[in-house]
Tab-separated table of C-alpha atoms and ligand atoms in Angstrom:
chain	number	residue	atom	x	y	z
X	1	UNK	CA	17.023	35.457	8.529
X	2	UNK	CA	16.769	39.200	9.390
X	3	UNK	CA	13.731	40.543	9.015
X	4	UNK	CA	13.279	43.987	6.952
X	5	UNK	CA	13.272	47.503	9.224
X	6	UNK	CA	11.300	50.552	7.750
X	7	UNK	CA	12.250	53.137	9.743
X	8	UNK	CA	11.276	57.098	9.840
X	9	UNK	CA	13.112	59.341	11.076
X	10	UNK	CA	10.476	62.576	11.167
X	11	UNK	CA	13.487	65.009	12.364
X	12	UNK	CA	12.143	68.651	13.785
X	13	UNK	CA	8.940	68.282	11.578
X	14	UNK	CA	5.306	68.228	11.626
X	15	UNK	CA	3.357	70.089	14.589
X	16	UNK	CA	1.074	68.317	16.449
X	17	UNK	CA	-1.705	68.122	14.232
X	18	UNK	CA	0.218	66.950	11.264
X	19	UNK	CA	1.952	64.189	13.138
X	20	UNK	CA	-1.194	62.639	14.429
X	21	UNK	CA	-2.695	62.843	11.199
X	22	UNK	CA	0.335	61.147	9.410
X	23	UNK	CA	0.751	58.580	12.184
X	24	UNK	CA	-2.837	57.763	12.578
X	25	UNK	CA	-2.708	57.371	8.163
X	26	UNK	CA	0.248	55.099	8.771
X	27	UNK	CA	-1.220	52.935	11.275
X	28	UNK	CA	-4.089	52.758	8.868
X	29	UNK	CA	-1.668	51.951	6.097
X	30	UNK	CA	-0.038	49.254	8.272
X	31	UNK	CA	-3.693	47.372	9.174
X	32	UNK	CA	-5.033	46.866	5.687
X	33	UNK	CA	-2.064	46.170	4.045
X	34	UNK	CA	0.396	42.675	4.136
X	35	UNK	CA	3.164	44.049	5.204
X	36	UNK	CA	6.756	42.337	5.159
X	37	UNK	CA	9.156	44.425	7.070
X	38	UNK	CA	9.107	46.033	10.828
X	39	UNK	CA	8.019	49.469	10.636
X	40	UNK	CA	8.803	51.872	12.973
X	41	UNK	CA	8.694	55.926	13.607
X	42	UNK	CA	11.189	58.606	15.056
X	43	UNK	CA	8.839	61.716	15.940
X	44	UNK	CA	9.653	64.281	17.974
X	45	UNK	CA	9.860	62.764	21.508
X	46	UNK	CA	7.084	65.344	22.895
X	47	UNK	CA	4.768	62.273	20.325
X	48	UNK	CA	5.698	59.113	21.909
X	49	UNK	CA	3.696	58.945	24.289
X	50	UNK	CA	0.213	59.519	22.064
X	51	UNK	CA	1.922	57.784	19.059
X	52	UNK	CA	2.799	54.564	21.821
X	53	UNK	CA	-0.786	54.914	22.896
X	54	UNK	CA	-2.256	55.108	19.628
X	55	UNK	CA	-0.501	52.194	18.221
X	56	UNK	CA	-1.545	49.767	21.399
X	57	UNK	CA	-5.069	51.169	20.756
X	58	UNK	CA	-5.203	50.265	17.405
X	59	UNK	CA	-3.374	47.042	17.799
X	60	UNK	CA	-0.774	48.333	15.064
X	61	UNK	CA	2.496	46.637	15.355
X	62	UNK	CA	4.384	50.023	14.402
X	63	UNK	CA	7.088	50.826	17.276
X	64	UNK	CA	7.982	54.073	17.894
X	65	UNK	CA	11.333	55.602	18.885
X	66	UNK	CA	13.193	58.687	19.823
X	67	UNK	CA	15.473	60.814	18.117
X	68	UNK	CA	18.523	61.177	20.860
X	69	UNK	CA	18.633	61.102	24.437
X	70	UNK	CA	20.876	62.077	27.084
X	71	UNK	CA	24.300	60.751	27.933
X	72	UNK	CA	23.777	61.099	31.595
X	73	UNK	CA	21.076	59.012	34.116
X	74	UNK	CA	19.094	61.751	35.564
X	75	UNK	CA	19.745	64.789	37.341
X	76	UNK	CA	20.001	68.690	36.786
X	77	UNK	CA	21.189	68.350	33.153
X	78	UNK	CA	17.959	70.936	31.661
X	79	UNK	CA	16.333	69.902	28.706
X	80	UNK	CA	17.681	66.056	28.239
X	81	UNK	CA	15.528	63.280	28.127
X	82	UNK	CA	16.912	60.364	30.079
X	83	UNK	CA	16.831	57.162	28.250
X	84	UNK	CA	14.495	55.867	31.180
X	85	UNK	CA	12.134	58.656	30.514
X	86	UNK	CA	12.596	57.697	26.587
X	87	UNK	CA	12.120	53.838	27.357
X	88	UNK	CA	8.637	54.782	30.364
X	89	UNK	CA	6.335	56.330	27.398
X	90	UNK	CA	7.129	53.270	25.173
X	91	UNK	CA	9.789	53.913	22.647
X	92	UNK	CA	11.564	50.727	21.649
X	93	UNK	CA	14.322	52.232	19.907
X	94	UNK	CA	16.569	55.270	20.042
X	95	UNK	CA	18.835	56.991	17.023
X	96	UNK	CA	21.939	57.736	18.137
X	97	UNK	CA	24.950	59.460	16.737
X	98	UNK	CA	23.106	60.508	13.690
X	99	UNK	CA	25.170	62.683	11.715
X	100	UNK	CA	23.069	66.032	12.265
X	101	UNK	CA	23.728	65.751	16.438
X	102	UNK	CA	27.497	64.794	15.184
X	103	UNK	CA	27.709	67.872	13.371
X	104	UNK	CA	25.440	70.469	14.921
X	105	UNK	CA	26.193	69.300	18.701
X	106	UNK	CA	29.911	68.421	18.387
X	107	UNK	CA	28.733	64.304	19.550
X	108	UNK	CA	32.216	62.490	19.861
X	109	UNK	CA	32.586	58.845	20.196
X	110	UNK	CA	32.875	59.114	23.969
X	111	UNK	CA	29.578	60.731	24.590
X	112	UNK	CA	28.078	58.222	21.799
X	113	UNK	CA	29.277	55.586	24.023
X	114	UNK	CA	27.787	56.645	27.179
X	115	UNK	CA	24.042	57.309	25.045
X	116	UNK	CA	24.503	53.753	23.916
X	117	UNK	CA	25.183	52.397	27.371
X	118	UNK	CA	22.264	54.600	29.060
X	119	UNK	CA	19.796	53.000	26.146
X	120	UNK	CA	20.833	49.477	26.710
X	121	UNK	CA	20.689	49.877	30.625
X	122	UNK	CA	17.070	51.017	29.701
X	123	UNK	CA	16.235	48.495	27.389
X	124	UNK	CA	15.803	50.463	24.666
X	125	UNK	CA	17.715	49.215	21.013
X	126	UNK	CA	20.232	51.555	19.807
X	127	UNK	CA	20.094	52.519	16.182
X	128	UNK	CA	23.314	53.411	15.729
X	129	UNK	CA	24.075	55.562	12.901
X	130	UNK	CA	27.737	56.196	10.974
X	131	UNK	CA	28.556	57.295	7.784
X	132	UNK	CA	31.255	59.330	5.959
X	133	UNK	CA	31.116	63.438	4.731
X	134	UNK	CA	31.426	63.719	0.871
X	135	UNK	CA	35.420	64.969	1.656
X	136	UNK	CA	35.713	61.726	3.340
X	137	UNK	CA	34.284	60.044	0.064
X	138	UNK	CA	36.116	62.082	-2.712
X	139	UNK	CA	39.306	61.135	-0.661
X	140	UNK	CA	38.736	57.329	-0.472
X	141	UNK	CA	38.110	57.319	3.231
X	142	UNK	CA	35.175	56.226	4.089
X	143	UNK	CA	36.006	52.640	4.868
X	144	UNK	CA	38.969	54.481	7.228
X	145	UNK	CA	35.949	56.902	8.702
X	146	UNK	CA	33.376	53.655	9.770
X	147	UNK	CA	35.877	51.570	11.464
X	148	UNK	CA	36.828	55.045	13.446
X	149	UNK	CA	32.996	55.546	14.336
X	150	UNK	CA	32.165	51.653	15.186
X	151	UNK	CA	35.720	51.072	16.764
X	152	UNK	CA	35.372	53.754	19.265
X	153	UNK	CA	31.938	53.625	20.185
X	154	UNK	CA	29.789	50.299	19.807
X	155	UNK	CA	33.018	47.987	19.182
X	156	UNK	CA	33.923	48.238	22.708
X	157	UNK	CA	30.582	46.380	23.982
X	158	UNK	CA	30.217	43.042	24.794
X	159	UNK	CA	28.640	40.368	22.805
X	160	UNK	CA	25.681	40.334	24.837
X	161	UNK	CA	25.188	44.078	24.347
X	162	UNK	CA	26.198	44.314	20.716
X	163	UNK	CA	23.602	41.635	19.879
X	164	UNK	CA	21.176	44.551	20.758
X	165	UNK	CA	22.581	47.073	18.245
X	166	UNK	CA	20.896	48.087	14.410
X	167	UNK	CA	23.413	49.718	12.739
X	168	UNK	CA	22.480	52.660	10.466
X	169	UNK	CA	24.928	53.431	7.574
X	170	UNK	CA	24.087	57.018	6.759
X	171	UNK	CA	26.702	58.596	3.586
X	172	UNK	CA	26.539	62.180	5.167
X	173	UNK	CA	26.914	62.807	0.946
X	174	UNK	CA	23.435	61.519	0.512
X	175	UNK	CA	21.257	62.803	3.580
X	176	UNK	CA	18.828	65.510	2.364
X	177	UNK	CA	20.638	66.149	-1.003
X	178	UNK	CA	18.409	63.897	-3.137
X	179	UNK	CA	21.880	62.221	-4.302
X	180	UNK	CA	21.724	58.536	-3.396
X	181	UNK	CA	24.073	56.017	-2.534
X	182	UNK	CA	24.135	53.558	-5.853
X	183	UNK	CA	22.912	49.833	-5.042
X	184	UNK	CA	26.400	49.181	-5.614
X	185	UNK	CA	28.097	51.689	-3.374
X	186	UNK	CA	25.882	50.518	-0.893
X	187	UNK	CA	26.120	46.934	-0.754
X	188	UNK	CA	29.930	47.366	-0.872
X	189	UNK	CA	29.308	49.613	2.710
X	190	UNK	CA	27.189	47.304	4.156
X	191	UNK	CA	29.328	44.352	3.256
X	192	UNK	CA	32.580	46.157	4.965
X	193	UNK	CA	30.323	47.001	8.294
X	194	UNK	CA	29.209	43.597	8.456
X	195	UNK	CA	32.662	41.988	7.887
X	196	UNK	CA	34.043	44.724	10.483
X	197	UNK	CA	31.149	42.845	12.759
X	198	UNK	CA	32.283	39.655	11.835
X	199	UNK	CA	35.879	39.670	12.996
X	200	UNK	CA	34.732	41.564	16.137
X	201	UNK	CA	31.873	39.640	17.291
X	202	UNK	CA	32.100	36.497	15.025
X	203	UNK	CA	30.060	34.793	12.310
X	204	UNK	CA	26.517	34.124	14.096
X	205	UNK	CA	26.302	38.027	15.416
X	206	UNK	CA	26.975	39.235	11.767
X	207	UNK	CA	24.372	37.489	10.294
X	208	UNK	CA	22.101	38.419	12.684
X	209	UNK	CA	22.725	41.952	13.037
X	210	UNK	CA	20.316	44.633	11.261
X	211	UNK	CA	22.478	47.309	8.903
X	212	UNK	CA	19.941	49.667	7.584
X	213	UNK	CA	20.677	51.898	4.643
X	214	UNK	CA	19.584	56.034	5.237
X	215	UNK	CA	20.203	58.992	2.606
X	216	UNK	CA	17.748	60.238	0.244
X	217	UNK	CA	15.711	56.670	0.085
X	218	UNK	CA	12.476	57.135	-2.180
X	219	UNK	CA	10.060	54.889	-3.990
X	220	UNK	CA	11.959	55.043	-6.909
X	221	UNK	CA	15.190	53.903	-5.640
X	222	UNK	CA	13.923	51.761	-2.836
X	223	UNK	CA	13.394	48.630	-4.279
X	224	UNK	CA	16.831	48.225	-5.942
X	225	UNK	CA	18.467	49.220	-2.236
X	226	UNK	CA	16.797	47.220	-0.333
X	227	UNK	CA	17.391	43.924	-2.650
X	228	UNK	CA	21.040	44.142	-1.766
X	229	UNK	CA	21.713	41.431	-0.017
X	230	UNK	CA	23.329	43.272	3.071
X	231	UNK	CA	21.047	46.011	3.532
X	232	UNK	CA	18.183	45.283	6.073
X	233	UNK	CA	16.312	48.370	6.001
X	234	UNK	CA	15.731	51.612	5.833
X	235	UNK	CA	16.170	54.868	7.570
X	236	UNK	CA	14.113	57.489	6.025
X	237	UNK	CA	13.747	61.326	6.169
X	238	UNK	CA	12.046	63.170	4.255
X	239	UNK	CA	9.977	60.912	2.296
X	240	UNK	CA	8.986	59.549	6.055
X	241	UNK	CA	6.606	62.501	6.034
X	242	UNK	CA	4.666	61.431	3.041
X	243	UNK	CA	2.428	59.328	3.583
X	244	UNK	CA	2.717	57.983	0.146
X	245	UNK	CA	6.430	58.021	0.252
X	246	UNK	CA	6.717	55.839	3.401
X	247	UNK	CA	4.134	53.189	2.402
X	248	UNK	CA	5.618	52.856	-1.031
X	249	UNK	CA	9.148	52.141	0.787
X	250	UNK	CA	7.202	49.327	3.110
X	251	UNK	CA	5.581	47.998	0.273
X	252	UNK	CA	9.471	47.922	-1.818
X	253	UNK	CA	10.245	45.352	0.919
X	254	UNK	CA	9.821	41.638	-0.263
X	255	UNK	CA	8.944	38.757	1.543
X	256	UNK	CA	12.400	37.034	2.245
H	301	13P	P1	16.803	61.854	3.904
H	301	13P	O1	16.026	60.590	3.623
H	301	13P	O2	15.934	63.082	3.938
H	301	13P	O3	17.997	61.985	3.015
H	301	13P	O4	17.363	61.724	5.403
H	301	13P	C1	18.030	60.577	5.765
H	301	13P	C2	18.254	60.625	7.227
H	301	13P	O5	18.982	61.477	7.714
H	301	13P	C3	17.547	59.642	8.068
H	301	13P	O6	18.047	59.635	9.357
């Protein structure tokens, strides 16, 4: 049975102050409330460290996790963080290939590859996110575009490794624009990933493996989204940085 993952990606938001007052009113959120899905939180990585410490403190079970990380170990590449560094101040989990870093910083499927490798050599889980542009859509290509973006990046791991992977289907279409995939359109998405899993990896991976739905998810459309039966999750922007928002998505999560 896979279990439910809430997950918020903050983005380059909140200063300081903000974050640790958000974080601190999840945590709070998290404690006092029966909670039925995983819950976890993408700051800015300059957080993880006090949002890791913060979490342990308050025995919350909220993970945290970073936003990218570098393709390369270590070394004289100025301004990466290694996924070591990411995985030593307590991240569990890492986006990568979200479409923003596809589209602002040119990320191809080979340097996806090598951030996925890095993160699983550290021991930190991959969120892996793919999704199609709204020309990719209003052509009928977006089953063509996924199979591109899983066949030439996470597709060519081994079982062992893939077993590690969450998958996040993100329609490009849908990120930020307030449009939302329909229940429908999603399901039918998530249902072609996991049968692309299936024939790769076999039956007992794709029923274990967590496909999250991201792009405009709210309160008001979360419930119906995540009661499809092939969407696991959620990853979240901007109603991540309501407090409101993000505990009303947790609470959309039923116990099954
Ligand atoms: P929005 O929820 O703001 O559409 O963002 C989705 C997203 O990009 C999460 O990674």
């Amino acid at each position: 049975m896979r279990k439910k993952l809430i997950a918020g990606n903050w983005k380059m938001n909140l200063d300081w102050n903000e974050a640790m007052t958000l974080f601190a009113e999840l945590i709070q959120y998290e404690k006092s409330n029966d909670t039925h899905a995983d819950i976890a939180v993408f700051p800015p990585s300059l957080y993880l460290r006090h949002f890791y410490e913060l979490a342990q403190d308050r025995k919350s079970s909220i993970s945290v996790g970073a936003q990218d990380c570098s393709a390369q170990v270590k070394g004289a590449y100025t301004g990466e963080l290694a996924a070591s560094m990411i995985h030593s101040v307590g991240a569990k989990y890492c986006l990568v290939g979200h479409s923003e870093r596809r589209e602002y910083h040119r990320e191809s499927n080979d340097i996806l590859s090598e951030k996925v490798e890095r993160l699983l050599e550290a021991d930190i889980i991959p969120v892996f996110c793919c999704g199609e542009s709204l020309a990719d859509r209003d052509s009928d290509n977006q089953t063509f575009v996924i199979d591109n973006q899983l066949d030439g990046t996470i597709f060519e791991l081994s079982t062992e490794q893939f077993e590690k992977i969450v998958i996040a289907y993100e329609p490009v279409w849908a990120i930020g624009t307030g449009k939302t995939a329909h229940p429908e359109q999603a399901q039918d998405m998530h249902a072609f990933i996991r049968g692309l899993v299936h024939s790769k990896y076999g039956e007992s991976v794709a029923s274990n493996t967590r496909i999250l739905y991201g792009g405009s998810m709210k309160p008001k459309n979360a419930k119906e989204l995540l009661s499809q039966p092939d969407v696991d999750g959620g990853l979240i922007g901007g109603a991540s940085l309501k407090r409101d928002d993000f505990s009303a998505i947790i609470k959309a999560c039923s116990r099954s």
